[in-house]
PDB file of C-alpha atoms in Angstrom:
ATOM      1  CA  MET A   1      23.385  -9.097  -6.456  1.00  0.00           C
ATOM      2  CA  ASP A   2      22.801 -11.890  -4.003  1.00  0.00           C
ATOM      3  CA  HIS A   3      25.474 -12.968  -1.616  1.00  0.00           C
ATOM      4  CA  ASP A   4      23.569 -15.879  -0.172  1.00  0.00           C
ATOM      5  CA  ASP A   5      25.534 -18.689  -1.725  1.00  0.00           C
ATOM      6  CA  ASP A   6      29.125 -19.616  -2.384  1.00  0.00           C
ATOM      7  CA  LEU A   7      29.331 -18.049  -5.841  1.00  0.00           C
ATOM      8  CA  GLY A   8      32.119 -15.723  -4.784  1.00  0.00           C
ATOM      9  CA  ARG A   9      34.173 -18.546  -3.302  1.00  0.00           C
ATOM     10  CA  ARG A  10      33.741 -20.704  -6.410  1.00  0.00           C
ATOM     11  CA  PHE A  11      34.584 -17.752  -8.663  1.00  0.00           C
ATOM     12  CA  ALA A  12      37.768 -17.053  -6.727  1.00  0.00           C
ATOM     13  CA  ALA A  13      38.645 -20.739  -6.917  1.00  0.00           C
ATOM     14  CA  GLY A  14      38.416 -20.645 -10.728  1.00  0.00           C
ATOM     15  CA  ASP A  15      35.233 -22.673 -11.205  1.00  0.00           C
ATOM     16  CA  PRO A  16      34.093 -22.019 -14.826  1.00  0.00           C
ATOM     17  CA  GLU A  17      30.462 -22.556 -13.839  1.00  0.00           C
ATOM     18  CA  ALA A  18      30.828 -19.696 -11.378  1.00  0.00           C
ATOM     19  CA  MET A  19      32.030 -17.418 -14.171  1.00  0.00           C
ATOM     20  CA  ARG A  20      28.856 -18.068 -16.112  1.00  0.00           C
ATOM     21  CA  GLU A  21      26.721 -17.603 -13.002  1.00  0.00           C
ATOM     22  CA  ALA A  22      28.471 -14.337 -12.230  1.00  0.00           C
ATOM     23  CA  TYR A  23      27.671 -13.152 -15.743  1.00  0.00           C
ATOM     24  CA  ASP A  24      24.037 -14.257 -15.482  1.00  0.00           C
ATOM     25  CA  ARG A  25      23.643 -12.580 -12.128  1.00  0.00           C
ATOM     26  CA  HIS A  26      25.537  -9.345 -12.658  1.00  0.00           C
ATOM     27  CA  GLY A  27      25.624  -8.892 -16.436  1.00  0.00           C
ATOM     28  CA  THR A  28      22.599  -6.606 -16.572  1.00  0.00           C
ATOM     29  CA  LEU A  29      23.979  -4.289 -13.895  1.00  0.00           C
ATOM     30  CA  VAL A  30      27.449  -4.152 -15.468  1.00  0.00           C
ATOM     31  CA  PHE A  31      26.092  -3.555 -18.966  1.00  0.00           C
ATOM     32  CA  SER A  32      23.598  -0.944 -17.780  1.00  0.00           C
ATOM     33  CA  LEU A  33      26.334   0.960 -15.957  1.00  0.00           C
ATOM     34  CA  CYS A  34      28.514   0.870 -19.070  1.00  0.00           C
ATOM     35  CA  VAL A  35      25.696   2.177 -21.292  1.00  0.00           C
ATOM     36  CA  THR A  36      24.810   4.894 -18.798  1.00  0.00           C
ATOM     37  CA  ALA A  37      28.381   6.062 -18.416  1.00  0.00           C
ATOM     38  CA  LEU A  38      29.603   5.754 -21.991  1.00  0.00           C
ATOM     39  CA  ARG A  39      26.355   6.677 -23.765  1.00  0.00           C
ATOM     40  CA  HIS A  40      27.312   4.489 -26.699  1.00  0.00           C
ATOM     41  CA  ARG A  41      26.020   0.962 -27.063  1.00  0.00           C
ATOM     42  CA  GLU A  42      28.936  -0.592 -28.927  1.00  0.00           C
ATOM     43  CA  ASP A  43      31.468   0.966 -26.568  1.00  0.00           C
ATOM     44  CA  ALA A  44      29.349  -0.310 -23.676  1.00  0.00           C
ATOM     45  CA  GLU A  45      29.391  -3.843 -25.084  1.00  0.00           C
ATOM     46  CA  ASP A  46      33.176  -3.700 -25.430  1.00  0.00           C
ATOM     47  CA  ALA A  47      33.476  -2.328 -21.907  1.00  0.00           C
ATOM     48  CA  ALA A  48      31.203  -4.984 -20.390  1.00  0.00           C
ATOM     49  CA  GLN A  49      33.229  -7.663 -22.154  1.00  0.00           C
ATOM     50  CA  GLN A  50      36.396  -6.180 -20.676  1.00  0.00           C
ATOM     51  CA  VAL A  51      34.851  -6.143 -17.194  1.00  0.00           C
ATOM     52  CA  PHE A  52      34.162  -9.862 -17.195  1.00  0.00           C
ATOM     53  CA  THR A  53      37.372 -10.936 -18.882  1.00  0.00           C
ATOM     54  CA  ARG A  54      39.392  -8.691 -16.570  1.00  0.00           C
ATOM     55  CA  ALA A  55      37.491 -10.034 -13.564  1.00  0.00           C
ATOM     56  CA  TRP A  56      38.156 -13.644 -14.518  1.00  0.00           C
ATOM     57  CA  ARG A  57      41.823 -13.083 -15.179  1.00  0.00           C
ATOM     58  CA  SER A  58      42.299 -11.208 -11.927  1.00  0.00           C
ATOM     59  CA  ARG A  59      40.125 -13.534  -9.831  1.00  0.00           C
ATOM     60  CA  ALA A  60      43.113 -14.299  -7.622  1.00  0.00           C
ATOM     61  CA  THR A  61      42.856 -10.761  -6.277  1.00  0.00           C
ATOM     62  CA  TYR A  62      39.187 -11.157  -5.335  1.00  0.00           C
ATOM     63  CA  ASP A  63      38.398 -11.662  -1.670  1.00  0.00           C
ATOM     64  CA  PRO A  64      35.390 -14.024  -1.574  1.00  0.00           C
ATOM     65  CA  SER A  65      34.330 -12.706   1.814  1.00  0.00           C
ATOM     66  CA  ARG A  66      33.340  -9.515  -0.012  1.00  0.00           C
ATOM     67  CA  PRO A  67      30.295  -9.256  -2.313  1.00  0.00           C
ATOM     68  CA  LEU A  68      31.159 -10.290  -5.863  1.00  0.00           C
ATOM     69  CA  GLY A  69      28.769  -7.681  -7.266  1.00  0.00           C
ATOM     70  CA  GLY A  70      30.582  -4.882  -5.474  1.00  0.00           C
ATOM     71  CA  TRP A  71      33.932  -6.117  -6.783  1.00  0.00           C
ATOM     72  CA  LEU A  72      32.564  -6.259 -10.343  1.00  0.00           C
ATOM     73  CA  THR A  73      31.151  -2.755  -9.925  1.00  0.00           C
ATOM     74  CA  GLY A  74      34.614  -1.533  -8.971  1.00  0.00           C
ATOM     75  CA  ILE A  75      36.104  -3.137 -12.092  1.00  0.00           C
ATOM     76  CA  THR A  76      33.311  -1.574 -14.156  1.00  0.00           C
ATOM     77  CA  ARG A  77      34.266   1.870 -12.853  1.00  0.00           C
ATOM     78  CA  ARG A  78      37.895   1.368 -13.855  1.00  0.00           C
ATOM     79  CA  VAL A  79      37.063  -0.046 -17.276  1.00  0.00           C
ATOM     80  CA  VAL A  80      34.638   2.813 -17.992  1.00  0.00           C
ATOM     81  CA  ALA A  81      37.319   5.308 -16.967  1.00  0.00           C
ATOM     82  CA  ASP A  82      39.873   3.566 -19.230  1.00  0.00           C
ATOM     83  CA  VAL A  83      37.497   3.486 -22.200  1.00  0.00           C
ATOM     84  CA  GLY A  84      36.578   7.121 -21.610  1.00  0.00           C
ATOM     85  CA  ALA A  85      40.247   8.137 -21.456  1.00  0.00           C
ATOM     86  CA  ALA A  86      40.994   6.221 -24.649  1.00  0.00           C
ATOM     87  CA  ARG A  87      38.074   7.894 -26.385  1.00  0.00           C
ATOM     88  CA  THR A  88      39.275  11.306 -25.227  1.00  0.00           C
ATOM     89  CA  ARG A  89      42.756  10.638 -26.606  1.00  0.00           C
ATOM     90  CA  GLN A  90      41.298   9.488 -29.882  1.00  0.00           C
ATOM     91  CA  VAL A  91      39.048  12.529 -30.212  1.00  0.00           C
ATOM     92  CA  ARG A  92      41.910  14.883 -29.348  1.00  0.00           C
ATOM     93  CA  THR A  93      44.067  13.335 -32.046  1.00  0.00           C
ATOM     94  CA  VAL A  94      41.321  13.585 -34.658  1.00  0.00           C
ATOM     95  CA  GLU A  95      40.406  17.134 -33.688  1.00  0.00           C
ATOM     96  CA  ALA A  96      44.044  18.231 -33.584  1.00  0.00           C
ATOM     97  CA  GLU A  97      44.608  16.813 -37.051  1.00  0.00           C
ATOM     98  CA  ALA A  98      41.571  18.738 -38.228  1.00  0.00           C
ATOM     99  CA  GLY A  99      42.758  21.897 -36.456  1.00  0.00           C
ATOM    100  CA  ARG A 100      39.689  22.057 -34.188  1.00  0.00           C
ATOM    101  CA  LEU A 101      39.307  22.387 -30.430  1.00  0.00           C
ATOM    102  CA  PRO A 102      38.704  19.006 -28.778  1.00  0.00           C
ATOM    103  CA  ARG A 103      35.212  18.134 -27.546  1.00  0.00           C
ATOM    104  CA  GLU A 104      34.956  17.903 -23.777  1.00  0.00           C
ATOM    105  CA  ASP A 105      32.318  15.160 -23.552  1.00  0.00           C
ATOM    106  CA  ALA A 106      34.165  12.305 -25.204  1.00  0.00           C
ATOM    107  CA  ALA A 107      35.108  10.599 -21.934  1.00  0.00           C
ATOM    108  CA  GLY A 108      31.491   9.948 -20.921  1.00  0.00           C
ATOM    109  CA  ASP A 109      30.378  10.109 -17.315  1.00  0.00           C
ATOM    110  CA  PRO A 110      32.007   8.449 -14.324  1.00  0.00           C
ATOM    111  CA  VAL A 111      29.997   5.643 -12.746  1.00  0.00           C
ATOM    112  CA  SER A 112      28.472   7.386  -9.738  1.00  0.00           C
ATOM    113  CA  GLU A 113      27.521   5.768  -6.441  1.00  0.00           C
ATOM    114  CA  SER A 114      23.974   7.005  -6.871  1.00  0.00           C
ATOM    115  CA  ALA A 115      23.678   5.447 -10.338  1.00  0.00           C
ATOM    116  CA  VAL A 116      24.887   2.106  -9.000  1.00  0.00           C
ATOM    117  CA  ALA A 117      22.536   2.270  -6.012  1.00  0.00           C
ATOM    118  CA  SER A 118      19.619   3.247  -8.206  1.00  0.00           C
ATOM    119  CA  LEU A 119      20.222   0.381 -10.631  1.00  0.00           C
ATOM    120  CA  VAL A 120      20.710  -2.169  -7.860  1.00  0.00           C
ATOM    121  CA  VAL A 121      17.509  -1.099  -6.123  1.00  0.00           C
ATOM    122  CA  ARG A 122      15.460  -1.009  -9.340  1.00  0.00           C
ATOM    123  CA  GLN A 123      16.701  -4.455 -10.267  1.00  0.00           C
ATOM    124  CA  ALA A 124      15.841  -5.776  -6.808  1.00  0.00           C
ATOM    125  CA  LEU A 125      12.405  -4.143  -7.063  1.00  0.00           C
ATOM    126  CA  ASP A 126      11.755  -5.921 -10.357  1.00  0.00           C
ATOM    127  CA  ARG A 127      12.643  -9.206  -8.682  1.00  0.00           C
ATOM    128  CA  LEU A 128      10.297  -8.778  -5.723  1.00  0.00           C
ATOM    129  CA  GLY A 129       7.261  -9.850  -7.692  1.00  0.00           C
ATOM    130  CA  PRO A 130       3.605  -9.035  -7.051  1.00  0.00           C
ATOM    131  CA  PRO A 131       2.083  -7.640  -5.017  1.00  0.00           C
ATOM    132  CA  GLN A 132       5.144  -6.412  -3.100  1.00  0.00           C
ATOM    133  CA  ASP A 133       6.750  -4.648  -6.048  1.00  0.00           C
ATOM    134  CA  GLU A 134       3.487  -2.930  -6.925  1.00  0.00           C
ATOM    135  CA  VAL A 135       2.924  -1.832  -3.334  1.00  0.00           C
ATOM    136  CA  LEU A 136       6.395  -0.286  -3.221  1.00  0.00           C
ATOM    137  CA  ARG A 137       5.986   1.404  -6.593  1.00  0.00           C
ATOM    138  CA  LEU A 138       2.680   2.933  -5.507  1.00  0.00           C
ATOM    139  CA  ALA A 139       4.081   3.994  -2.145  1.00  0.00           C
ATOM    140  CA  PHE A 140       7.411   5.437  -3.225  1.00  0.00           C
ATOM    141  CA  LEU A 141       7.324   6.095  -6.959  1.00  0.00           C
ATOM    142  CA  GLU A 142       3.757   7.409  -7.046  1.00  0.00           C
ATOM    143  CA  ASP A 143       3.730   8.618  -3.418  1.00  0.00           C
ATOM    144  CA  LEU A 144       0.294   7.189  -2.671  1.00  0.00           C
ATOM    145  CA  PRO A 145      -0.691   6.990   1.021  1.00  0.00           C
ATOM    146  CA  TYR A 146      -0.951   3.447   2.386  1.00  0.00           C
ATOM    147  CA  PRO A 147      -4.780   3.574   2.775  1.00  0.00           C
ATOM    148  CA  HIS A 148      -5.121   4.500  -0.908  1.00  0.00           C
ATOM    149  CA  ILE A 149      -2.870   1.614  -1.881  1.00  0.00           C
ATOM    150  CA  ALA A 150      -4.934  -0.743   0.256  1.00  0.00           C
ATOM    151  CA  GLU A 151      -8.085   0.435  -1.462  1.00  0.00           C
ATOM    152  CA  ARG A 152      -6.631   0.244  -4.950  1.00  0.00           C
ATOM    153  CA  LEU A 153      -5.206  -3.248  -4.487  1.00  0.00           C
ATOM    154  CA  SER A 154      -8.084  -4.503  -2.299  1.00  0.00           C
ATOM    155  CA  LEU A 155      -5.695  -5.417   0.471  1.00  0.00           C
ATOM    156  CA  PRO A 156      -6.021  -4.867   4.238  1.00  0.00           C
ATOM    157  CA  LEU A 157      -4.035  -1.847   5.419  1.00  0.00           C
ATOM    158  CA  GLY A 158      -1.879  -4.041   7.674  1.00  0.00           C
ATOM    159  CA  THR A 159      -0.981  -6.218   4.707  1.00  0.00           C
ATOM    160  CA  VAL A 160       0.080  -3.171   2.706  1.00  0.00           C
ATOM    161  CA  LYS A 161       2.314  -2.040   5.558  1.00  0.00           C
ATOM    162  CA  SER A 162       3.801  -5.510   5.856  1.00  0.00           C
ATOM    163  CA  HIS A 163       4.597  -5.522   2.146  1.00  0.00           C
ATOM    164  CA  VAL A 164       6.195  -2.098   2.457  1.00  0.00           C
ATOM    165  CA  HIS A 165       8.359  -3.164   5.377  1.00  0.00           C
ATOM    166  CA  ARG A 166       9.412  -6.504   3.926  1.00  0.00           C
ATOM    167  CA  GLY A 167       9.965  -4.990   0.509  1.00  0.00           C
ATOM    168  CA  LEU A 168      12.134  -2.205   1.893  1.00  0.00           C
ATOM    169  CA  ALA A 169      14.113  -4.766   3.881  1.00  0.00           C
ATOM    170  CA  ALA A 170      14.694  -6.805   0.708  1.00  0.00           C
ATOM    171  CA  LEU A 171      15.853  -3.720  -1.197  1.00  0.00           C
ATOM    172  CA  ARG A 172      18.110  -2.752   1.693  1.00  0.00           C
ATOM    173  CA  ARG A 173      19.698  -6.207   1.632  1.00  0.00           C
ATOM    174  CA  SER A 174      20.252  -5.862  -2.116  1.00  0.00           C
ATOM    175  CA  LEU A 175      22.368  -2.764  -1.482  1.00  0.00           C
ATOM    176  CA  GLU A 176      24.244  -4.432   1.366  1.00  0.00           C
ATOM    177  CA  VAL A 177      25.122  -7.585  -0.539  1.00  0.00           C
ATOM    178  CA  SER A 178      26.094  -5.677  -3.653  1.00  0.00           C
ATOM    179  CA  GLY A 179      28.652  -3.762  -1.631  1.00  0.00           C
ATOM    180  CA  VAL A 180      27.228  -0.433  -2.807  1.00  0.00           C
TER     181      VAL A 180
ATOM    182  CA  MET B   1      14.765   8.240  25.808  1.00  0.00           C
ATOM    183  CA  SER B   2      14.674   4.462  25.668  1.00  0.00           C
ATOM    184  CA  GLU B   3      16.333   2.796  22.719  1.00  0.00           C
ATOM    185  CA  LEU B   4      14.081   1.825  19.867  1.00  0.00           C
ATOM    186  CA  SER B   5      14.519  -1.665  18.538  1.00  0.00           C
ATOM    187  CA  VAL B   6      12.846  -3.269  15.575  1.00  0.00           C
ATOM    188  CA  THR B   7       9.893  -5.498  16.269  1.00  0.00           C
ATOM    189  CA  HIS B   8       8.296  -7.735  13.706  1.00  0.00           C
ATOM    190  CA  ASP B   9       5.764  -9.369  15.984  1.00  0.00           C
ATOM    191  CA  ARG B  10       2.659  -7.932  14.357  1.00  0.00           C
ATOM    192  CA  PRO B  11       1.884  -7.428  10.689  1.00  0.00           C
ATOM    193  CA  GLY B  12       2.386  -3.838   9.611  1.00  0.00           C
ATOM    194  CA  GLU B  13       4.735  -2.974  12.462  1.00  0.00           C
ATOM    195  CA  ASP B  14       8.315  -1.974  11.844  1.00  0.00           C
ATOM    196  CA  PRO B  15       9.246   1.199  13.660  1.00  0.00           C
ATOM    197  CA  ALA B  16      12.645   1.482  11.994  1.00  0.00           C
ATOM    198  CA  ALA B  17      11.113   1.355   8.507  1.00  0.00           C
ATOM    199  CA  ASP B  18       8.348   3.772   9.477  1.00  0.00           C
ATOM    200  CA  LEU B  19      10.922   6.166  10.924  1.00  0.00           C
ATOM    201  CA  ALA B  20      13.011   5.975   7.761  1.00  0.00           C
ATOM    202  CA  VAL B  21       9.982   6.665   5.571  1.00  0.00           C
ATOM    203  CA  ARG B  22       9.054   9.665   7.697  1.00  0.00           C
ATOM    204  CA  LEU B  23      12.591  11.101   7.632  1.00  0.00           C
ATOM    205  CA  HIS B  24      12.802  10.533   3.911  1.00  0.00           C
ATOM    206  CA  ARG B  25       9.497  12.252   3.201  1.00  0.00           C
ATOM    207  CA  GLU B  26      10.480  15.271   5.302  1.00  0.00           C
ATOM    208  CA  HIS B  27      13.829  15.442   3.512  1.00  0.00           C
ATOM    209  CA  ALA B  28      12.233  15.175   0.069  1.00  0.00           C
ATOM    210  CA  ALA B  29       9.539  17.718   0.959  1.00  0.00           C
ATOM    211  CA  ALA B  30      12.328  20.172   1.754  1.00  0.00           C
ATOM    212  CA  GLY B  31      13.562  19.703  -1.808  1.00  0.00           C
ATOM    213  CA  LEU B  32      16.727  17.906  -0.735  1.00  0.00           C
ATOM    214  CA  GLY B  33      18.225  15.004  -2.636  1.00  0.00           C
ATOM    215  CA  GLY B  34      20.244  11.981  -1.567  1.00  0.00           C
ATOM    216  CA  PRO B  35      19.672   9.922   1.564  1.00  0.00           C
ATOM    217  CA  ALA B  36      18.120  11.857   4.437  1.00  0.00           C
ATOM    218  CA  PRO B  37      20.404  12.219   7.472  1.00  0.00           C
ATOM    219  CA  VAL B  38      19.322  10.745  10.796  1.00  0.00           C
ATOM    220  CA  PRO B  39      19.206  13.611  13.328  1.00  0.00           C
ATOM    221  CA  ASP B  40      21.546  13.116  16.260  1.00  0.00           C
ATOM    222  CA  ASP B  41      18.776  13.044  18.840  1.00  0.00           C
ATOM    223  CA  VAL B  42      16.908  10.417  16.829  1.00  0.00           C
ATOM    224  CA  ALA B  43      20.050   8.354  16.322  1.00  0.00           C
ATOM    225  CA  ALA B  44      20.735   8.483  20.058  1.00  0.00           C
ATOM    226  CA  GLY B  45      17.396   6.798  20.683  1.00  0.00           C
ATOM    227  CA  LEU B  46      18.066   3.854  18.405  1.00  0.00           C
ATOM    228  CA  ASP B  47      20.004   0.705  19.075  1.00  0.00           C
ATOM    229  CA  SER B  48      22.850   0.085  16.638  1.00  0.00           C
ATOM    230  CA  ARG B  49      20.955  -2.495  14.590  1.00  0.00           C
ATOM    231  CA  SER B  50      17.925  -0.285  14.177  1.00  0.00           C
ATOM    232  CA  LEU B  51      20.099   2.703  13.281  1.00  0.00           C
ATOM    233  CA  LYS B  52      21.807   0.626  10.611  1.00  0.00           C
ATOM    234  CA  GLU B  53      18.404  -0.422   9.254  1.00  0.00           C
ATOM    235  CA  VAL B  54      17.115   3.135   9.228  1.00  0.00           C
ATOM    236  CA  ARG B  55      20.204   4.395   7.377  1.00  0.00           C
ATOM    237  CA  GLY B  56      20.038   1.509   4.916  1.00  0.00           C
ATOM    238  CA  THR B  57      16.346   2.139   4.264  1.00  0.00           C
ATOM    239  CA  LEU B  58      17.062   5.833   3.730  1.00  0.00           C
ATOM    240  CA  ARG B  59      19.584   4.868   1.041  1.00  0.00           C
ATOM    241  CA  VAL B  60      16.959   2.650  -0.595  1.00  0.00           C
ATOM    242  CA  LEU B  61      14.374   5.428  -0.577  1.00  0.00           C
ATOM    243  CA  ALA B  62      16.878   7.916  -2.009  1.00  0.00           C
ATOM    244  CA  ALA B  63      17.778   5.409  -4.737  1.00  0.00           C
ATOM    245  CA  LEU B  64      14.094   4.983  -5.586  1.00  0.00           C
ATOM    246  CA  ASP B  65      13.697   8.750  -5.807  1.00  0.00           C
ATOM    247  CA  ALA B  66      16.767   9.294  -7.959  1.00  0.00           C
ATOM    248  CA  PRO B  67      16.476   9.393 -11.745  1.00  0.00           C
ATOM    249  CA  ALA B  68      16.991   5.760 -12.677  1.00  0.00           C
ATOM    250  CA  PRO B  69      19.384   4.837 -15.456  1.00  0.00           C
ATOM    251  CA  ALA B  70      17.867   2.312 -17.855  1.00  0.00           C
ATOM    252  CA  LEU B  71      18.254  -1.297 -16.774  1.00  0.00           C
ATOM    253  CA  LEU B  72      19.440  -3.065 -19.918  1.00  0.00           C
ATOM    254  CA  ALA B  73      20.059  -6.751 -20.474  1.00  0.00           C
ATOM    255  CA  PRO B  74      23.329  -7.406 -22.276  1.00  0.00           C
ATOM    256  CA  PRO B  75      23.039  -8.311 -25.954  1.00  0.00           C
ATOM    257  CA  ALA B  76      22.649 -12.011 -26.703  1.00  0.00           C
ATOM    258  CA  GLY B  77      26.092 -12.412 -28.236  1.00  0.00           C
ATOM    259  CA  LEU B  78      28.087 -10.814 -25.453  1.00  0.00           C
ATOM    260  CA  TRP B  79      28.619 -13.999 -23.508  1.00  0.00           C
ATOM    261  CA  ASP B  80      29.988 -15.726 -26.598  1.00  0.00           C
ATOM    262  CA  ARG B  81      32.443 -12.866 -27.083  1.00  0.00           C
ATOM    263  CA  ILE B  82      33.603 -13.135 -23.478  1.00  0.00           C
ATOM    264  CA  ALA B  83      34.031 -16.886 -23.760  1.00  0.00           C
ATOM    265  CA  ALA B  84      35.910 -16.536 -27.034  1.00  0.00           C
ATOM    266  CA  ASP B  85      38.118 -13.825 -25.547  1.00  0.00           C
ATOM    267  CA  LEU B  86      39.049 -16.032 -22.615  1.00  0.00           C
ATOM    268  CA  ASP B  87      39.586 -18.985 -24.951  1.00  0.00           C
ATOM    269  CA  GLY B  88      41.942 -17.179 -27.228  1.00  0.00           C
ATOM    270  CA  THR B  89      44.014 -15.027 -24.938  1.00  0.00           C
ATOM    271  CA  GLY B  90      44.916 -16.865 -21.828  1.00  0.00           C
ATOM    272  CA  GLY B  91      41.684 -17.496 -20.042  1.00  0.00           C
ATOM    273  CA  GLY B  92      43.344 -20.560 -18.648  1.00  0.00           C
ATOM    274  CA  ARG B  93      41.237 -23.596 -17.990  1.00  0.00           C
ATOM    275  CA  CYS B  94      38.112 -21.453 -17.921  1.00  0.00           C
ATOM    276  CA  GLY B  95      38.270 -20.633 -21.611  1.00  0.00           C
ATOM    277  CA  PRO B  96      37.518 -23.940 -23.334  1.00  0.00           C
ATOM    278  CA  ARG B  97      34.831 -24.915 -20.859  1.00  0.00           C
ATOM    279  CA  LEU B  98      33.168 -21.527 -21.172  1.00  0.00           C
ATOM    280  CA  ARG B  99      33.175 -21.827 -24.930  1.00  0.00           C
ATOM    281  CA  ARG B 100      31.527 -25.252 -24.793  1.00  0.00           C
ATOM    282  CA  ARG B 101      28.889 -23.970 -22.417  1.00  0.00           C
ATOM    283  CA  ALA B 102      28.201 -20.952 -24.581  1.00  0.00           C
ATOM    284  CA  GLY B 103      27.580 -23.275 -27.537  1.00  0.00           C
ATOM    285  CA  GLY B 104      27.696 -20.353 -29.924  1.00  0.00           C
ATOM    286  CA  ALA B 105      24.017 -19.595 -29.582  1.00  0.00           C
ATOM    287  CA  ARG B 106      23.259 -19.306 -25.947  1.00  0.00           C
ATOM    288  CA  GLY B 107      22.701 -15.815 -24.644  1.00  0.00           C
ATOM    289  CA  PRO B 108      22.432 -14.607 -21.088  1.00  0.00           C
ATOM    290  CA  ARG B 109      19.774 -16.317 -19.044  1.00  0.00           C
ATOM    291  CA  GLY B 110      17.558 -13.387 -18.397  1.00  0.00           C
ATOM    292  CA  GLY B 111      20.285 -10.965 -17.470  1.00  0.00           C
ATOM    293  CA  ALA B 112      21.767 -10.327 -14.063  1.00  0.00           C
TER     294      ALA B 112
END
């Protein structure tokens, strides 16, 4: 979810290379959100396909001064809602024909802000690389005090703190540039 | 109270990050979810840039604490389907070039 190049501008201008780059850069987030929300892999694949084709066809409406990832996330929300509504209609029809009450969970879950933020941050954490990612995991996923982390990783305490601060700053930027 | 501003002069020093971590840990220890709020009196002591950093870091820490949905790379054939879709139904000049680039066998390059 980087916003440090002109990908958004090239995408808006209709550069086919930018379409591929947008997919490479944001495909995992879009697909993961679709799977999480729809809880069905094939439906998620269809939804992710719709997100990118819809994005490309409506690229004229994209403002390249805004993060491309955030715009794609917005499209993902709408596509997931559309797929969920279609599934609900389908289930209602089938259940009505069978004379049963419709299931309430066919629509899946809406794509929540917290799910998007969590995925963006986890993805950014994976990209940090060692030892920064490990320091952050130990500090905030395992809740180890900094001196323990320093001892475990054989690093000076000041270095551990530096990794924490720089790592947190990188994760913060990932949220900012993704427009979450 | 003088305004706190972020300093990065010495390794291991970042008062805004340290403040955010402290607020987050207090918030989590109280059993509360989501980003911790910045108390008014604390916010009043921060310059606008530092306050923005503290709030952003609190969102990061809340996101790390939240149950994480699985991060899944798209299946290898998805790009080909997208390219074919744009080829066949009005993808404009993007379609044919995308299809050539996809080459029928090329999957995503390591995901997003």
